[in-house]
mmCIF file of C-alpha atoms in Angstrom:
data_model
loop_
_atom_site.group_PDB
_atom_site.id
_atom_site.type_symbol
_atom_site.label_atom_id
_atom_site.label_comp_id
_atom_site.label_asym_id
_atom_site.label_seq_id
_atom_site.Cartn_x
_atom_site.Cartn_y
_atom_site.Cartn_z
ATOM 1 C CA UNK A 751 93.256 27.798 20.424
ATOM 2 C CA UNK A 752 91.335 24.315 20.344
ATOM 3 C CA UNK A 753 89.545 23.159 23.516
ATOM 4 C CA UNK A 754 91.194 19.847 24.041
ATOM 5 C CA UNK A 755 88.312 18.334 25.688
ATOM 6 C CA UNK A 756 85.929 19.275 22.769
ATOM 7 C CA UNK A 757 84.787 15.546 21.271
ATOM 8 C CA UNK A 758 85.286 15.310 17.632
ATOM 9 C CA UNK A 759 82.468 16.353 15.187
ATOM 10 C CA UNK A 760 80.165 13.372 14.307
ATOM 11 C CA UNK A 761 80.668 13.481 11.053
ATOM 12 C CA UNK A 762 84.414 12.710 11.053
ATOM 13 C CA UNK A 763 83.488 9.635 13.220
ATOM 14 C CA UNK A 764 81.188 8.241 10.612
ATOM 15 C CA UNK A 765 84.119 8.327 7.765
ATOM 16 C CA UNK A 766 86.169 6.059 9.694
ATOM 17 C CA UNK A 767 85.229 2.552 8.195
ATOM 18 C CA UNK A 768 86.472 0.716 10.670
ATOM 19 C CA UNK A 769 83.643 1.903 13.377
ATOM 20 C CA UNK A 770 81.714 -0.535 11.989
ATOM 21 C CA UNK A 771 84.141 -3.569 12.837
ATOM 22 C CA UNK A 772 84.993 -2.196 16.476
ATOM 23 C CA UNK A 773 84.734 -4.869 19.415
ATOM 24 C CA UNK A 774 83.828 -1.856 21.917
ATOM 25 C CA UNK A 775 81.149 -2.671 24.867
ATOM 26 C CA UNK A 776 81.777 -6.157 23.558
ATOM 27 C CA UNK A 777 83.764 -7.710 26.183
ATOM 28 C CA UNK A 778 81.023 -9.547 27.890
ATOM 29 C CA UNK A 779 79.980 -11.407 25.210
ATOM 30 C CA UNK A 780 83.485 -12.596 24.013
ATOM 31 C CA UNK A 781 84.193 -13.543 27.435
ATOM 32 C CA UNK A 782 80.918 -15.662 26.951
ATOM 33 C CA UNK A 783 81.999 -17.077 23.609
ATOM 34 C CA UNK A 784 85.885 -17.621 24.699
ATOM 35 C CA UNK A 785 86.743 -21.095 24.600
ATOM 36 C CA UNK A 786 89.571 -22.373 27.291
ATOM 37 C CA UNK A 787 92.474 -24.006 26.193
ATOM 38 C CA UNK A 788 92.778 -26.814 27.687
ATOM 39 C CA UNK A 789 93.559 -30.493 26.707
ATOM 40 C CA UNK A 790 90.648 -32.454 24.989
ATOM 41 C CA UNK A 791 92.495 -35.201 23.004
ATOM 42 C CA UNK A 792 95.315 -36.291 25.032
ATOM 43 C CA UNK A 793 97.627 -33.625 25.941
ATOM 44 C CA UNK A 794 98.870 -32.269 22.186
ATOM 45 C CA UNK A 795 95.527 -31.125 21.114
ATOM 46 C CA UNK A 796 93.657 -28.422 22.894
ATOM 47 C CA UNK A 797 89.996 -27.091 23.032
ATOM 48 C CA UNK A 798 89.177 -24.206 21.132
ATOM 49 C CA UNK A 799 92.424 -24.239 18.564
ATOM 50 C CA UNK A 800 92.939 -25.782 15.236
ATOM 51 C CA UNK A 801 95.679 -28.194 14.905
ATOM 52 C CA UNK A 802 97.482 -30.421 12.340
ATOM 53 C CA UNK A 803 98.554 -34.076 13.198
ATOM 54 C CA UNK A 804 101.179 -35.091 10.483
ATOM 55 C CA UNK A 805 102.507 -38.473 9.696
ATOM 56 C CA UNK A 806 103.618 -41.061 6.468
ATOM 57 C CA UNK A 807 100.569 -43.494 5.512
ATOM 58 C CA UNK A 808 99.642 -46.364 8.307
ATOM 59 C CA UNK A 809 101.929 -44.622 11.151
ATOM 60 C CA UNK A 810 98.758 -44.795 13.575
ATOM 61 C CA UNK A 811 97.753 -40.971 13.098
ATOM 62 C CA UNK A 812 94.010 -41.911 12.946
ATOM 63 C CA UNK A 813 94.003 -44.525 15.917
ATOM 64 C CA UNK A 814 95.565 -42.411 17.842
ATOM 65 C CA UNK A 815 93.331 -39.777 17.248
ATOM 66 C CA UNK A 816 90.213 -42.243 17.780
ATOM 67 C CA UNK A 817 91.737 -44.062 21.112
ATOM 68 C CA UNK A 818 92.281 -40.351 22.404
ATOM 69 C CA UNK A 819 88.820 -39.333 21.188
ATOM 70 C CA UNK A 820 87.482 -42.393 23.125
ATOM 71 C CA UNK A 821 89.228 -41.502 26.352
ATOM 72 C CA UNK A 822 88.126 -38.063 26.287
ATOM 73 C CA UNK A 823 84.695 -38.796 26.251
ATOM 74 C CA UNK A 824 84.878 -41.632 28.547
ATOM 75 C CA UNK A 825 86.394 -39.248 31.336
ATOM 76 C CA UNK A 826 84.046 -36.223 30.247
ATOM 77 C CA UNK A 827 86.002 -33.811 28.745
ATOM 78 C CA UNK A 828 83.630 -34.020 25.567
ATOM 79 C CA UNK A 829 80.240 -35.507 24.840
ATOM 80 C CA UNK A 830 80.340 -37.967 21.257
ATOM 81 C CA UNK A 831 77.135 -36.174 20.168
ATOM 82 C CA UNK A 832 79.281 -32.878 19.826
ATOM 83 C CA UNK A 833 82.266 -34.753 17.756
ATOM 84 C CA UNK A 834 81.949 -35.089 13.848
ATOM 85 C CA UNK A 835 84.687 -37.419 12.303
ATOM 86 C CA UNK A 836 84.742 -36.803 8.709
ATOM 87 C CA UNK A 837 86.354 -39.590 7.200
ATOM 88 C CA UNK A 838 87.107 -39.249 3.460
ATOM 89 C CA UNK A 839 90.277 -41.350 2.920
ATOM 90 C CA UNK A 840 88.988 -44.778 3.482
ATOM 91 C CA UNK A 841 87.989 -48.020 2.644
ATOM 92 C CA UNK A 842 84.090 -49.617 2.774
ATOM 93 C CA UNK A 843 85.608 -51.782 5.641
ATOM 94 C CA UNK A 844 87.759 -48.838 7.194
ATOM 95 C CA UNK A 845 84.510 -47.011 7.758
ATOM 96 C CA UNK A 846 82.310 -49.551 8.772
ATOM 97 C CA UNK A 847 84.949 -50.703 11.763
ATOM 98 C CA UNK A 848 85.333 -46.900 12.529
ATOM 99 C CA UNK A 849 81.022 -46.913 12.593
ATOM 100 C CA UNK A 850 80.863 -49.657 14.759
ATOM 101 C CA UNK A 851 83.152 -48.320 17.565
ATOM 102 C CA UNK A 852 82.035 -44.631 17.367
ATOM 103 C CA UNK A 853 78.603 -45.640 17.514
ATOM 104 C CA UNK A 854 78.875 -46.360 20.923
ATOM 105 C CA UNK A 855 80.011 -42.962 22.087
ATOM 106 C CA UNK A 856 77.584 -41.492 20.016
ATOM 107 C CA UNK A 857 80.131 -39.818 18.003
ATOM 108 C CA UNK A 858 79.135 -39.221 14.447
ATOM 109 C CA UNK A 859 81.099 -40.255 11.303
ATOM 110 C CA UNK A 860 80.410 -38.377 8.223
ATOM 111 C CA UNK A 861 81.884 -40.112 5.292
ATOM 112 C CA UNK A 862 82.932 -39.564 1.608
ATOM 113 C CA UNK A 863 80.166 -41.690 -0.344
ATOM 114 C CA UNK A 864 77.494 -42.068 2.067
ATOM 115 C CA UNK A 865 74.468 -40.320 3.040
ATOM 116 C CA UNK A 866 75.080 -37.561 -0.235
ATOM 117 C CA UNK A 867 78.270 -36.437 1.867
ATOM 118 C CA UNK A 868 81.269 -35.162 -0.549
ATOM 119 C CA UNK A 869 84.746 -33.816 0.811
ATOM 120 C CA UNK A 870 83.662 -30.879 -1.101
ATOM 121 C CA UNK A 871 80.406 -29.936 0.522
ATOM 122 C CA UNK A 872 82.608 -30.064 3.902
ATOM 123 C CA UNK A 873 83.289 -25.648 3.926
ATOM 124 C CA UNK A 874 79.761 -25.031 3.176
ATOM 125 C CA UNK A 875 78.552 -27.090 5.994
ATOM 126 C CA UNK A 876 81.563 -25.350 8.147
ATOM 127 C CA UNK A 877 80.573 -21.845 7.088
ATOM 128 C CA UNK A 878 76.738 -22.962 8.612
ATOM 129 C CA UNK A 879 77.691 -24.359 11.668
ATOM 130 C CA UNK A 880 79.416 -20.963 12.055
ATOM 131 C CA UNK A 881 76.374 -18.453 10.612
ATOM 132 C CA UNK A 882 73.868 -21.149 12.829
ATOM 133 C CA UNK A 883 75.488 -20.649 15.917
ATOM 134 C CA UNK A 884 76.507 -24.673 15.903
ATOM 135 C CA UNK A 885 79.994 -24.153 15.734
ATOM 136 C CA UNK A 886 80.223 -23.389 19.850
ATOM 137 C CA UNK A 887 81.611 -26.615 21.543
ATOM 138 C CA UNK A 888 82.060 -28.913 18.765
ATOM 139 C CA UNK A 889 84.675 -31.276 17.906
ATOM 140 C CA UNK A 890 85.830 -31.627 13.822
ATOM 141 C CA UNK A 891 88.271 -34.324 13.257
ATOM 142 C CA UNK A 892 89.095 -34.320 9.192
ATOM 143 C CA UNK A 893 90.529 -37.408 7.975
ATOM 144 C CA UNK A 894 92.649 -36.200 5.794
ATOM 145 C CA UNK A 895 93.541 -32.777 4.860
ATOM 146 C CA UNK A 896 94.350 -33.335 1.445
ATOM 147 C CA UNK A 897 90.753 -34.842 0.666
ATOM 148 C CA UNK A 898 89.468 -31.158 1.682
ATOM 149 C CA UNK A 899 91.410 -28.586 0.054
ATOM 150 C CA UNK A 900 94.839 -28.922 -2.281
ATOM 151 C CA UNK A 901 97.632 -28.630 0.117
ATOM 152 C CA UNK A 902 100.341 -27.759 -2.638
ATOM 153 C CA UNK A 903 98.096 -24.443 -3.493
ATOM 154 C CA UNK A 904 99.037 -21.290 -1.429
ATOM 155 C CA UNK A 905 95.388 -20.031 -2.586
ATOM 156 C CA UNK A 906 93.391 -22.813 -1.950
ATOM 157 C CA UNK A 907 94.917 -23.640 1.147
ATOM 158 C CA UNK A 908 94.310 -19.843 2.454
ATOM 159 C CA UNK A 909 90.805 -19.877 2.038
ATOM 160 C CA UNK A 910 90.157 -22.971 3.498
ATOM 161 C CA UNK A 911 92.515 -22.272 7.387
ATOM 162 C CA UNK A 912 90.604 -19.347 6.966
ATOM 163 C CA UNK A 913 87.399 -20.833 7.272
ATOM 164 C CA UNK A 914 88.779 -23.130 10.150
ATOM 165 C CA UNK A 915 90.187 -19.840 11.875
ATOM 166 C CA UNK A 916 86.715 -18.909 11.513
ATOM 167 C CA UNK A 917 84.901 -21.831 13.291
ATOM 168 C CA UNK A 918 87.393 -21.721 15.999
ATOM 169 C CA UNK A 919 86.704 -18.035 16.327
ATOM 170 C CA UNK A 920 83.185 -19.651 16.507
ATOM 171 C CA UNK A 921 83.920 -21.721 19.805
ATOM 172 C CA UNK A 922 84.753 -25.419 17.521
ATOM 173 C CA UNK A 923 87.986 -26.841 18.161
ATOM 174 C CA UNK A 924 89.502 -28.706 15.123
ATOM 175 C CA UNK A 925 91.708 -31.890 14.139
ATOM 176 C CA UNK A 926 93.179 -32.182 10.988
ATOM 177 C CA UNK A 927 95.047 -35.182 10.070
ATOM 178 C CA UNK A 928 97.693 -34.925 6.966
ATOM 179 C CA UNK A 929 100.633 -36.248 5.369
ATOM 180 C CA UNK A 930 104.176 -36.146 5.213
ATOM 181 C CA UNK A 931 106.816 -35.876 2.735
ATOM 182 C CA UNK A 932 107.529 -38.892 0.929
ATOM 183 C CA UNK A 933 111.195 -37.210 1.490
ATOM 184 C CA UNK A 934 112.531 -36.602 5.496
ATOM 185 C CA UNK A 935 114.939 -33.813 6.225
ATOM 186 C CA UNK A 936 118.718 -34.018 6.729
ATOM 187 C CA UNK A 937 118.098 -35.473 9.730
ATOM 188 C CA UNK A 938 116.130 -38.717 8.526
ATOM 189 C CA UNK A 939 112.817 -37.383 10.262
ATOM 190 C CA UNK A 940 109.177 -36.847 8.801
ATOM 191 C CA UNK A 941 108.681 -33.503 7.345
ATOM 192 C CA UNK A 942 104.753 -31.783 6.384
ATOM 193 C CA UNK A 943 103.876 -31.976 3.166
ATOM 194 C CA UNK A 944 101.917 -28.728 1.661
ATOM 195 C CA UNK A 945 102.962 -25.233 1.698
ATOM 196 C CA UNK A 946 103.505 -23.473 5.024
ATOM 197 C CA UNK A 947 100.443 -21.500 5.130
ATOM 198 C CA UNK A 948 98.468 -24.735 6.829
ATOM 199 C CA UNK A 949 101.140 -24.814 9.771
ATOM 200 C CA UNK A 950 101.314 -20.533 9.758
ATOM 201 C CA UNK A 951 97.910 -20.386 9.791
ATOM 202 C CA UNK A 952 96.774 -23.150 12.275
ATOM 203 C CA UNK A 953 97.323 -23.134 15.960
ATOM 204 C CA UNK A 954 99.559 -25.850 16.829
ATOM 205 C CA UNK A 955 101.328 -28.520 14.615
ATOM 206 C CA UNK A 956 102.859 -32.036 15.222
ATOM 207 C CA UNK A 957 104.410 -34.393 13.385
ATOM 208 C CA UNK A 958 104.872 -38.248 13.723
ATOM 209 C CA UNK A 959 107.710 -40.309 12.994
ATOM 210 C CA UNK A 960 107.695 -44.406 13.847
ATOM 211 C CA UNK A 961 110.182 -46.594 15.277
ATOM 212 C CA UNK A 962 109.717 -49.992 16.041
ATOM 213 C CA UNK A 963 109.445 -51.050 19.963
ATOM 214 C CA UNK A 964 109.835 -54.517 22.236
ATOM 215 C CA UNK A 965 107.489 -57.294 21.492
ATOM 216 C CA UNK A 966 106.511 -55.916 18.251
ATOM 217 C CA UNK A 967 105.190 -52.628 19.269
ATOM 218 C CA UNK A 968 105.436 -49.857 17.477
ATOM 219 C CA UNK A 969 106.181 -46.143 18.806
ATOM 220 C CA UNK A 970 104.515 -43.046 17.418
ATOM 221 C CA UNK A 971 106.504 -40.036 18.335
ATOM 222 C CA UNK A 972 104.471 -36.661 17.919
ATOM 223 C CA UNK A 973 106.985 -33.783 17.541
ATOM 224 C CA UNK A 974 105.945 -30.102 18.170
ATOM 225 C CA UNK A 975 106.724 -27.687 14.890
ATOM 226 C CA UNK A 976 103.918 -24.704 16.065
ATOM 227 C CA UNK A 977 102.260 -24.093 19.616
ATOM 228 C CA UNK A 978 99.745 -21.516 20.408
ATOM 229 C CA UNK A 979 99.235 -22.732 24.234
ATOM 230 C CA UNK A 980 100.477 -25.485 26.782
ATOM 231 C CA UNK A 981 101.181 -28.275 24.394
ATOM 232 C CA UNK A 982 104.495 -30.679 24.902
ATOM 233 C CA UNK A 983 107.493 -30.620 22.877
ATOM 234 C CA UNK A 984 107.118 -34.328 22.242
ATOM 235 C CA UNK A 985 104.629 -37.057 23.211
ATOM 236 C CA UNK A 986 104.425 -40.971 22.207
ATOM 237 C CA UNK A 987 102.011 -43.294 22.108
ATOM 238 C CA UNK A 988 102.940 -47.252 21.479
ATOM 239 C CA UNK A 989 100.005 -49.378 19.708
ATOM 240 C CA UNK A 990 100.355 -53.089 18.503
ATOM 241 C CA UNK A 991 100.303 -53.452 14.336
ATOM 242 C CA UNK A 992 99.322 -56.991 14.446
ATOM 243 C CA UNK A 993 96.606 -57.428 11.229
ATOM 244 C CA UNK A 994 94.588 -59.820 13.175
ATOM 245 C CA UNK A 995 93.707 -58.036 15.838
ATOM 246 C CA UNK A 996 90.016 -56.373 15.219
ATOM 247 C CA UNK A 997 89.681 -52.554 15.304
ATOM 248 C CA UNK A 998 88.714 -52.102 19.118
ATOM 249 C CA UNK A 999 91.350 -53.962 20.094
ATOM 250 C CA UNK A 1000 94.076 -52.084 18.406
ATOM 251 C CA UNK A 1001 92.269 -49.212 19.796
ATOM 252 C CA UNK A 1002 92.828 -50.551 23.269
ATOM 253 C CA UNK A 1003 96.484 -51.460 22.553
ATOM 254 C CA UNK A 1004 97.193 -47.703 22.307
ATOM 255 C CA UNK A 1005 99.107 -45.885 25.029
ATOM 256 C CA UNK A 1006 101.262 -43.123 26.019
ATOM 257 C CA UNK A 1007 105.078 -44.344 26.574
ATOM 258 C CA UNK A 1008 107.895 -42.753 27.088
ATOM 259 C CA UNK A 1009 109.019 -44.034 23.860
ATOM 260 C CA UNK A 1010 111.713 -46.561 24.931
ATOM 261 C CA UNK A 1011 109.701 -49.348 25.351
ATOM 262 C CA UNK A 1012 106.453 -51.107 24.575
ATOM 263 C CA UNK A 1013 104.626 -49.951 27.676
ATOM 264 C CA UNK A 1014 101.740 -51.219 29.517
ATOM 265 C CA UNK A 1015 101.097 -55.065 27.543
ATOM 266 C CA UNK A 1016 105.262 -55.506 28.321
ATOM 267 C CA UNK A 1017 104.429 -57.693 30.992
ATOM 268 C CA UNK A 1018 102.073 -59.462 31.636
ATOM 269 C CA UNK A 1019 100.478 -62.360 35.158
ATOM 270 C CA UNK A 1020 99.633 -65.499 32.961
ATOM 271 C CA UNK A 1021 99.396 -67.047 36.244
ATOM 272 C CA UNK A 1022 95.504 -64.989 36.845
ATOM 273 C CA UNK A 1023 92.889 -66.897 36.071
ATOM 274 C CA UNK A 1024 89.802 -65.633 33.621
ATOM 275 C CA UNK A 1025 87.063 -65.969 36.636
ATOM 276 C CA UNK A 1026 89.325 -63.398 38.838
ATOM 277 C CA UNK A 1027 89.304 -60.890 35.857
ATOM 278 C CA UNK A 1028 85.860 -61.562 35.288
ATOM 279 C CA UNK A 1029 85.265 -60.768 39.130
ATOM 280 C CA UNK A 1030 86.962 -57.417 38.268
ATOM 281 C CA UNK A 1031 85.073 -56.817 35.393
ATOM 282 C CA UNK A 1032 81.700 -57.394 37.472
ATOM 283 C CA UNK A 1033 82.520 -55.158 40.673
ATOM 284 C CA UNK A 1034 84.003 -52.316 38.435
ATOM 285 C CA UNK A 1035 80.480 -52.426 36.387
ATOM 286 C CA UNK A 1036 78.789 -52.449 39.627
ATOM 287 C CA UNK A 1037 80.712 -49.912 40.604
ATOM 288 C CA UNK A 1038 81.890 -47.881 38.076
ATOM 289 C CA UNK A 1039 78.633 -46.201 37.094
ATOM 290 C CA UNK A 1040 79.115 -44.578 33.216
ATOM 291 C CA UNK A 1041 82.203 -46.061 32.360
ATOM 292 C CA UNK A 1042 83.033 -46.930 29.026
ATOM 293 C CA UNK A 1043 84.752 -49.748 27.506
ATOM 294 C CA UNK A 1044 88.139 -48.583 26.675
ATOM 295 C CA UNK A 1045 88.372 -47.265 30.539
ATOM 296 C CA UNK A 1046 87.000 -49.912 31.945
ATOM 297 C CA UNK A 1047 89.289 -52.675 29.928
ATOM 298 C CA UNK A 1048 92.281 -50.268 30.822
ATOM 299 C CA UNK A 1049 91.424 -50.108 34.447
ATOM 300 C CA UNK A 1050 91.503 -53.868 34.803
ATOM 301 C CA UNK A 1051 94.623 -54.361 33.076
ATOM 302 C CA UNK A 1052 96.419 -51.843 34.940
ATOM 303 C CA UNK A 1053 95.325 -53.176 38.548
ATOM 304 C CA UNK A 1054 95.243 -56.786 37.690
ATOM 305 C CA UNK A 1055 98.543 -56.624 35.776
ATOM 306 C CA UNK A 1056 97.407 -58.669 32.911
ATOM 307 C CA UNK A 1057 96.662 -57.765 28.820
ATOM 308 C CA UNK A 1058 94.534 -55.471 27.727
ATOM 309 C CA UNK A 1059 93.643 -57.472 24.799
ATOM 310 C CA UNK A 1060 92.598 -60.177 27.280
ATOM 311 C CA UNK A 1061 89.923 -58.454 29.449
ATOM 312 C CA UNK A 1062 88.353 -57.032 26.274
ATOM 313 C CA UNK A 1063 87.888 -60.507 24.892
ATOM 314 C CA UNK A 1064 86.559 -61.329 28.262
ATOM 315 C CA UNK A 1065 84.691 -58.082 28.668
ATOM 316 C CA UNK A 1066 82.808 -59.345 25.091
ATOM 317 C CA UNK A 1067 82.501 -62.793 25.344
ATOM 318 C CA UNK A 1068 79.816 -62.222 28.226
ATOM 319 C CA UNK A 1069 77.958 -59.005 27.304
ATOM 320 C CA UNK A 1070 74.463 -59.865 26.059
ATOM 321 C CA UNK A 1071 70.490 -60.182 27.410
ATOM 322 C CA UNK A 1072 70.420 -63.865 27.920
ATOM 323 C CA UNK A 1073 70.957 -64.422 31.885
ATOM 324 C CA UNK A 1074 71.941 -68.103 30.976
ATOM 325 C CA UNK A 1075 74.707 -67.202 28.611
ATOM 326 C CA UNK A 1076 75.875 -63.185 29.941
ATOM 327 C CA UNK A 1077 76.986 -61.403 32.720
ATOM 328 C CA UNK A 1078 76.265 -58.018 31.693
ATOM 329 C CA UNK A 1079 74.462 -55.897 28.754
ATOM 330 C CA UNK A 1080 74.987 -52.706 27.037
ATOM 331 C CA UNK A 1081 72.521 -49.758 27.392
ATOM 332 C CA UNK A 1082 72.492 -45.948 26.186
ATOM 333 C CA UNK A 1083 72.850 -43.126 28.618
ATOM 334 C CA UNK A 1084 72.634 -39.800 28.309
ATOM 335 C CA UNK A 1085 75.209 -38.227 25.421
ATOM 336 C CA UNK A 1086 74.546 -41.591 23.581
ATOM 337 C CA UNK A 1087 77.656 -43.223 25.496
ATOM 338 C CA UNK A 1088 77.243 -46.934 26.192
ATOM 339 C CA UNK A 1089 78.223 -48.357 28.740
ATOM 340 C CA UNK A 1090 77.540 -52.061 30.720
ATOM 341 C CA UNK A 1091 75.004 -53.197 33.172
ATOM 342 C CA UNK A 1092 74.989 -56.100 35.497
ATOM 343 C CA UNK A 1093 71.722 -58.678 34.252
ATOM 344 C CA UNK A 1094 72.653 -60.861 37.396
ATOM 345 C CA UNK A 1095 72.890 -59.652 40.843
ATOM 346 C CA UNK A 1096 76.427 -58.936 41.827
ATOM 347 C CA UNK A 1097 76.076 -61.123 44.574
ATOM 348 C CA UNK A 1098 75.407 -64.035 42.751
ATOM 349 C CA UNK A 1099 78.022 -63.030 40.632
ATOM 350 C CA UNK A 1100 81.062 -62.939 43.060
ATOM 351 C CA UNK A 1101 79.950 -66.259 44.733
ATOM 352 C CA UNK A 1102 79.418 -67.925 41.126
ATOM 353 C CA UNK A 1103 82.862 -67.119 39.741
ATOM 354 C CA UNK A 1104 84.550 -67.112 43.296
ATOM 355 C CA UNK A 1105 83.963 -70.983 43.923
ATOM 356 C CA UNK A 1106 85.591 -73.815 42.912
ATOM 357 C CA UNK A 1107 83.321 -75.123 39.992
ATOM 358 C CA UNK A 1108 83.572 -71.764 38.695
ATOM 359 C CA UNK A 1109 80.274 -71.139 35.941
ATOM 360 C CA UNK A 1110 78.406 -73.866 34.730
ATOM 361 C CA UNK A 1111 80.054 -76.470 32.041
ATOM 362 C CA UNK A 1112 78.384 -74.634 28.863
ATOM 363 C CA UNK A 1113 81.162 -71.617 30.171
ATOM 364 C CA UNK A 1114 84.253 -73.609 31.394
ATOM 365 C CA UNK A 1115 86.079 -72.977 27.968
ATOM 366 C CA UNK A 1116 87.013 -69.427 28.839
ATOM 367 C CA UNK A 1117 88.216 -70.046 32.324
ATOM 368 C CA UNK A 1118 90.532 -72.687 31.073
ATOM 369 C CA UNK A 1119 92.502 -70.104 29.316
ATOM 370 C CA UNK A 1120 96.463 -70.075 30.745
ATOM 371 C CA UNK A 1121 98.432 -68.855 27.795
ATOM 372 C CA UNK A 1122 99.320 -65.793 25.998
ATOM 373 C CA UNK A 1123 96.212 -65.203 24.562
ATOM 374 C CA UNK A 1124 97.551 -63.159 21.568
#
């Protein structure tokens, strides 16, 4: 009879082929390497997963994305420099607005066309970032799947989540934006368009569908088809369409609703002057150390009750160098964000805009402002 206690001969172990693959005495380090979940762009996509934002063409997918993006590294949850928006499903304009506002949260935009960049370079530079060691902490945002891989091939599709599993595995987290069905499902809503393998393989998986809300807003409604974590069932964000309105502020018009109605621009105190928003504007600078714009134009608007869209045009109008003509200037800190700084004393600031003459006459023509500035 056998001793039971007798270890195995050495030679069997070395004909098991999967010794080589075995995570054993490895727990340390994966603890190291293990990402938590938690939410990095608002609350439906998490660090360290790969998900898959789904909606028709102009439902908001991408500004939502990029006014989430914003807020996440104005409260911290991300620095820009670790966030790479690949944008290859654009126009020369689309990019160039997209350049201008990233820029100043030092996020960087690789796009199709530019700087050598192809979509199809984009897994080589993935598989890299993963054999480097330079996958750990970063953000990928691809805009859109399609330009990336073919999302109607069960093979090419498979290779490329695979990779993405991959650079997840690695520590990245990763935002895909993609397409619907030009054809909804039995119940009129938005369905994904590709084969399954891109939802099966992917860690969590919404899709939008639009309605229209009050005073011309319009309602993005993110449905939940996978989860891998504590994601919501449904989320919605409202944004204003208008075509006039430049990029930053239709990034500022987005917000999270409860999809009913047009949320936080609804209504609005015509009755405030410019100089007491201005005020605001100068003690929150003062105050507000690295803030950037988004949170600073959203923190005004909520406390003063007034539009959005109106403190950033004041917010602009008066950021510049010259002391005669501005109020405050932009300057880098560390993680490239910019944010504002007073060029006057804040003193002199509060009394100027506090009394009766308000600023000098060369600046009366913005405090005159009593109608819907829109």
């Amino acid at each position: 009879m056998s001793d039971p206690s007798a270890k195995p001969a050495p030679s069997l172990k070395k004909k098991n082929p999967l010794l080589k693959y075995t995570l054993q005495g490895q727990a340390a380090k994966l603890e190291e390497m293990a990402i938590e979940q938690k939410p990095l762009l608002g609350s439906f996509c998490l660090t360290g997963q790969g998900t898959v934002l789904c909606a028709p063409p102009n439902a908001g997918k991408t500004l939502i994305t990029l006014a989430m993006l914003i807020e996440a590294i104005e409260t911290g949850r991300i620095a820009g420099s670790d966030v790479f928006y690949v944008d290859a499903d654009d126009t020369t304009q689309g990019v160039a607005d997209k350049v201008r506002v990233l820029d100043e949260y030092g996020v960087h935009v690789v796009a199709e066309g530019y700087q050598g960049f192809k979509a199809r370079l984009l897994t080589s530079a993935i598989e890299e970032m993963i054999r480097e060691g330079t996958a750990n902490g970063k953000l990928l945002i691809l805009d859109t799947f399609k330009k990336f891989t073919q999302p109607m091939s069960k093979s090419e599709t498979s290779g490329f989540t695979e990779v993405i599993r991959r650079f997840v595995l690695a520590g990245g987290t990763l935002l895909s934006l993609a397409h619907t069905n030009k054809h909804t499902d039995a119940n009129g809503k938005n369905v994904f368009a590709g084969v399954s393998d891109i939802i099966d393989d992917l860690d969590c998986a919404y899709v939008i569908d639009v309605q229209d809300g009050r005073d011309g807003k319009r309602i993005a409604q993110l449905t939940n088809k996978k989860r891998r974590g504590n994601v919501p069932d449904k989320v919605a964000y409202a944004y204003s369409p208008e075509p006039e309105l430049s990029y930053i502020a239709r990034l500022t018009s987005v917000h999270e609703t409860d999809g009913y109605d047009g949320g936080a621009d609804d209504v609005l105190d015509y009755k405030t002057q410019d100089n007491e928003i201005l005020q605001a504007l100068a003690l929150s600078i003062h105050h507000g150390g690295e803030r950037g714009k988004m949170e600073i134009v959203r923190s005004i608007a909520d406390h003063d009750k007034v539009s959005k869209r109106r403190v950033l045009k004041l917010l602009e109008k008066y950021v510049g160098e010259d002391p005669d003509k501005h109020f405050w200037q932009y300057v880098v800190r560390a993680r490239g964000l910019h944010v504002f700084e007073l060029i006057r004393p804040i003193d002199d600031l509060t009394d100027m805009l506090s009394s009766p003459g308000g600023p000098d006459e060369s600046q009366n023509s913005v405090f005159s402002f009593q109608g819907d500035p829109r």
